[in-house]
């Protein structure tokens, strides 16, 4: 991959924002869903598949956030995908219809957000070795930015 890789954050815009803060100009970051879209039951369109078809790497949350996504991936020709919530200690939902299930919105916790950032950097360092030092540097800056606003 070169400096113009497309990183497709497939599950929600918030994860595309995290990725964009790590990649800066070294990648084009595209989100399948639009701001405010209901992610859990999203219905992808043919246009969404076209957006993802030529991606070099696809990030998705996992933890049952996007139950439609495995089917979505099956429509693509072996585009590598990474579940960026790997390594998160889940917190179960305590009330409502999803009681007992892991809360898939883990990026909202500080330590968990840092795991997301690290997972994104690790994946990018494998798929775009040329820019790996840039991604590591940007991730450090991004983590400091997050800490400074809490």
XYZ file of N, CA, C and O in Angstrom, residues 13 49 51 59 73 75 82 91 103 120 132 142-143:
52
model
N -19.405 6.512 12.026
C -18.558 7.671 11.779
C -17.594 7.938 12.924
O -16.479 8.391 12.684
N -21.535 -0.910 -0.816
C -20.645 -1.991 -1.259
C -19.615 -1.445 -2.245
O -18.436 -1.778 -2.172
N -18.432 1.573 -2.301
C -17.456 2.337 -1.516
C -16.404 1.424 -0.906
O -15.242 1.797 -0.802
N -12.044 -1.500 8.783
C -12.138 -1.592 10.242
C -13.599 -1.718 10.633
O -14.451 -1.028 10.083
N -19.504 -7.964 4.449
C -18.156 -8.378 4.057
C -18.172 -9.496 3.028
O -17.295 -9.562 2.169
N -19.879 -9.783 0.539
C -20.075 -9.233 -0.799
C -18.813 -8.608 -1.385
O -18.843 -8.098 -2.508
N -10.413 -5.816 9.967
C -9.900 -5.902 11.330
C -11.014 -5.499 12.292
O -11.645 -4.457 12.105
N -18.051 -4.477 29.220
C -18.951 -4.185 30.337
C -20.343 -4.554 29.851
O -20.766 -4.128 28.769
N -21.698 -4.165 26.141
C -21.958 -2.859 25.569
C -20.960 -2.642 24.439
O -19.755 -2.551 24.682
N -5.848 0.132 15.767
C -5.828 0.770 14.450
C -4.383 0.980 14.000
O -4.020 0.652 12.866
N 4.157 3.667 8.975
C 3.932 3.186 10.345
C 4.440 4.171 11.404
O 3.776 4.373 12.428
N -2.781 12.153 19.374
C -4.223 12.002 19.554
C -4.557 11.611 20.987
O -5.479 12.153 21.599
N -3.783 10.680 21.568
C -4.024 10.272 22.953
C -3.835 11.461 23.895
O -4.623 11.650 24.834
